[in-house]
Amino acid sequence: YALPMLLSALVPGTGEIVTGHLWNGLPLVAADVATWLGYAHFQSEGDDWKDTYEAFADAHWNEARWQTNLEGAAAAAPNPWDSYWDPASPYNCDCSPPYIPRSEDEREYYENLGKYNHFFPGWEDWLLTYDPESPASLRRQYVDMRIESNDSYESAHTLLGVAGATRLLSMIQTYWLVRRDARQTSLFVEPVTFRGAGSGMRLRWSF
């Protein structure tokens, strides 16, 4: 069993093929090829969207603008943004989660820009009357790009699960086929007693 099972774990369908079950193995080989092609596609698509939204943020969100607009919002109180400015806090922002520069943590930096209200004043189109959910807002466009990227990565992750399940299925099928073949070809010689004719030997196989 060892070699066919190992082959099935590496490439689904190959264990079946090497044990003589071509038509049991070929569909699994084809499915595995399609799975990895799909994985490569979605992983690449996720990377492309990630590059796109990071470049978009770099072009339209700015730390200096964020600081200036936070201070301006505090001076123009009341408005939805006036409570965030606090010169006694890091980066002059009484905000949670706190601001994390790109140089310290890129993942958190790019996630936070589109996620939390206190960072929205850094967008190029921000106003005191800013609607961050408007389809025309830069922040909403940015978030939509991130969603596209995350959806693509999620599809790639799902296909990894499919690849694992296909390998398990192939190993189970290979084991069953090898066992079935062994039973079909098992030949036994056994003593038998015939009524009225004495004893003798006969051949028997299991299936």
Tab-separated table of C-alpha atoms in Angstrom, residues 53-199:
chain	number	residue	atom	x	y	z
A	53	TYR	CA	-5.094	49.666	-3.195
A	54	GLU	CA	-1.707	50.377	-1.618
A	55	ALA	CA	-0.754	52.638	-4.538
A	56	PHE	CA	-4.181	54.303	-4.292
A	57	ALA	CA	-3.688	55.000	-0.579
A	58	ASP	CA	-0.187	56.320	-1.151
A	59	ALA	CA	-1.571	58.719	-3.736
A	60	HIS	CA	-4.635	59.921	-1.798
A	61	TRP	CA	-3.969	59.584	1.942
A	62	ASN	CA	-1.325	61.662	3.654
A	63	GLU	CA	-0.164	61.857	7.280
A	64	ALA	CA	0.540	65.585	7.170
A	65	ARG	CA	-2.907	66.248	5.686
A	66	TRP	CA	-4.442	64.039	8.362
A	67	GLN	CA	-2.793	66.091	11.121
A	68	THR	CA	-3.799	69.406	9.566
A	69	ASN	CA	-7.400	68.344	9.048
A	70	LEU	CA	-7.737	66.912	12.559
A	71	GLU	CA	-6.590	70.237	14.015
A	72	GLY	CA	-8.926	72.121	11.693
A	73	ALA	CA	-11.863	69.925	12.690
A	74	ALA	CA	-11.198	70.661	16.376
A	75	ALA	CA	-11.144	74.400	15.654
A	76	ALA	CA	-14.440	74.166	13.738
A	77	ALA	CA	-16.316	72.216	16.438
A	78	PRO	CA	-18.915	70.883	16.686
A	79	ASN	CA	-18.577	68.254	13.974
A	80	PRO	CA	-18.131	64.443	13.860
A	81	TRP	CA	-14.336	64.813	13.898
A	82	ASP	CA	-13.668	67.469	16.534
A	83	SER	CA	-12.984	65.122	19.473
A	84	TYR	CA	-9.966	63.372	17.974
A	85	TRP	CA	-7.440	66.215	18.075
A	86	ASP	CA	-5.356	66.060	21.251
A	87	PRO	CA	-1.822	67.522	21.280
A	88	ALA	CA	-1.055	65.496	24.428
A	89	SER	CA	-1.592	62.184	22.600
A	90	PRO	CA	0.755	60.417	20.177
A	91	TYR	CA	0.376	61.932	16.700
A	92	ASN	CA	-1.971	64.477	18.268
A	93	CYS	CA	-4.810	61.993	18.030
A	94	ASP	CA	-6.932	60.741	20.908
A	95	CYS	CA	-7.868	57.645	18.987
A	96	SER	CA	-8.142	53.907	19.352
A	97	PRO	CA	-6.646	52.008	17.705
A	98	PRO	CA	-3.707	54.395	17.561
A	99	TYR	CA	-1.995	55.534	14.401
A	100	ILE	CA	0.739	53.142	13.235
A	101	PRO	CA	3.102	54.491	10.574
A	102	ARG	CA	3.665	52.436	7.463
A	103	SER	CA	7.316	51.993	8.351
A	104	GLU	CA	6.330	50.156	11.550
A	105	ASP	CA	3.551	47.877	10.314
A	106	GLU	CA	2.372	48.016	6.707
A	107	ARG	CA	-0.549	45.646	7.188
A	108	GLU	CA	-2.059	47.625	10.078
A	109	TYR	CA	-1.329	50.931	8.384
A	110	TYR	CA	-3.232	50.102	5.202
A	111	GLU	CA	-6.083	48.424	7.070
A	112	ASN	CA	-6.629	51.339	9.440
A	113	LEU	CA	-6.804	54.061	6.783
A	114	GLY	CA	-10.109	52.818	5.479
A	115	LYS	CA	-11.519	51.298	8.666
A	116	TYR	CA	-11.592	53.924	11.431
A	117	ASN	CA	-13.274	57.328	11.452
A	118	HIS	CA	-10.370	59.144	13.068
A	119	PHE	CA	-8.143	58.385	10.063
A	120	PHE	CA	-10.588	59.573	7.411
A	121	PRO	CA	-9.448	63.247	7.585
A	122	GLY	CA	-6.231	62.114	5.898
A	123	TRP	CA	-8.033	61.396	2.619
A	124	GLU	CA	-7.548	63.945	-0.137
A	125	ASP	CA	-11.285	64.599	-0.590
A	126	TRP	CA	-12.128	64.923	3.116
A	127	LEU	CA	-14.420	67.746	4.282
A	128	LEU	CA	-16.224	68.450	7.558
A	129	THR	CA	-19.340	67.107	5.847
A	130	TYR	CA	-17.514	64.018	4.588
A	131	ASP	CA	-19.607	60.917	3.889
A	132	PRO	CA	-17.141	57.994	4.003
A	133	GLU	CA	-19.744	55.572	2.610
A	134	SER	CA	-20.450	57.596	-0.513
A	135	PRO	CA	-19.429	55.558	-3.596
A	136	ALA	CA	-17.663	58.679	-4.867
A	137	SER	CA	-15.483	59.071	-1.774
A	138	LEU	CA	-11.861	58.038	-2.012
A	139	ARG	CA	-12.181	56.118	1.241
A	140	ARG	CA	-15.067	53.995	-0.121
A	141	GLN	CA	-13.207	53.297	-3.362
A	142	TYR	CA	-10.203	52.228	-1.305
A	143	VAL	CA	-12.248	49.878	0.872
A	144	ASP	CA	-13.845	48.311	-2.191
A	145	MET	CA	-10.390	47.539	-3.580
A	146	ARG	CA	-9.432	45.903	-0.298
A	147	ILE	CA	-12.605	43.801	-0.404
A	148	GLU	CA	-11.733	42.615	-3.905
A	149	SER	CA	-8.265	41.638	-2.719
A	150	ASN	CA	-9.528	39.838	0.375
A	151	ASP	CA	-12.195	37.991	-1.632
A	152	SER	CA	-9.554	36.748	-4.059
A	153	TYR	CA	-7.305	35.569	-1.231
A	154	GLU	CA	-10.286	33.841	0.384
A	155	SER	CA	-11.033	32.006	-2.866
A	156	ALA	CA	-7.392	30.897	-3.052
A	157	HIS	CA	-7.562	29.704	0.557
A	158	THR	CA	-10.735	27.738	-0.182
A	159	LEU	CA	-8.999	25.981	-3.068
A	160	LEU	CA	-6.202	24.929	-0.723
A	161	GLY	CA	-8.881	23.179	1.284
A	162	VAL	CA	-10.173	21.529	-1.868
A	163	ALA	CA	-6.641	20.315	-2.660
A	164	GLY	CA	-6.371	18.754	0.781
A	165	ALA	CA	-9.785	17.096	0.504
A	166	THR	CA	-8.943	15.701	-2.944
A	167	ARG	CA	-5.782	14.108	-1.568
A	168	LEU	CA	-7.687	12.510	1.284
A	169	LEU	CA	-10.301	11.189	-1.122
A	170	SER	CA	-7.625	9.758	-3.399
A	171	MET	CA	-5.857	8.022	-0.510
A	172	ILE	CA	-9.122	6.447	0.669
A	173	GLN	CA	-10.022	5.338	-2.858
A	174	THR	CA	-6.537	3.943	-3.509
A	175	TYR	CA	-6.616	1.977	-0.269
A	176	TRP	CA	-10.049	0.564	-1.118
A	177	LEU	CA	-9.065	-0.373	-4.672
A	178	VAL	CA	-5.864	-2.113	-3.573
A	179	ARG	CA	-7.751	-4.020	-0.891
A	180	ARG	CA	-10.440	-4.997	-3.375
A	181	ASP	CA	-7.876	-6.187	-5.881
A	182	ALA	CA	-6.104	-8.219	-3.199
A	183	ARG	CA	-9.340	-9.918	-2.257
A	184	GLN	CA	-10.223	-10.648	-5.861
A	185	THR	CA	-6.908	-12.340	-6.518
A	186	SER	CA	-6.627	-14.210	-3.231
A	187	LEU	CA	-6.565	-17.940	-4.061
A	188	PHE	CA	-6.962	-20.576	-1.380
A	189	VAL	CA	-6.471	-24.326	-1.368
A	190	GLU	CA	-8.626	-25.955	1.318
A	191	PRO	CA	-9.589	-29.491	2.335
A	192	VAL	CA	-13.197	-30.513	1.782
A	193	THR	CA	-15.274	-33.569	2.500
A	194	PHE	CA	-17.728	-34.718	-0.176
A	195	ARG	CA	-20.728	-36.658	1.017
A	196	GLY	CA	-20.427	-40.249	-0.036
A	197	ALA	CA	-17.192	-39.640	-1.893
A	198	GLY	CA	-14.604	-39.119	0.825
A	199	SER	CA	-12.339	-36.106	1.170
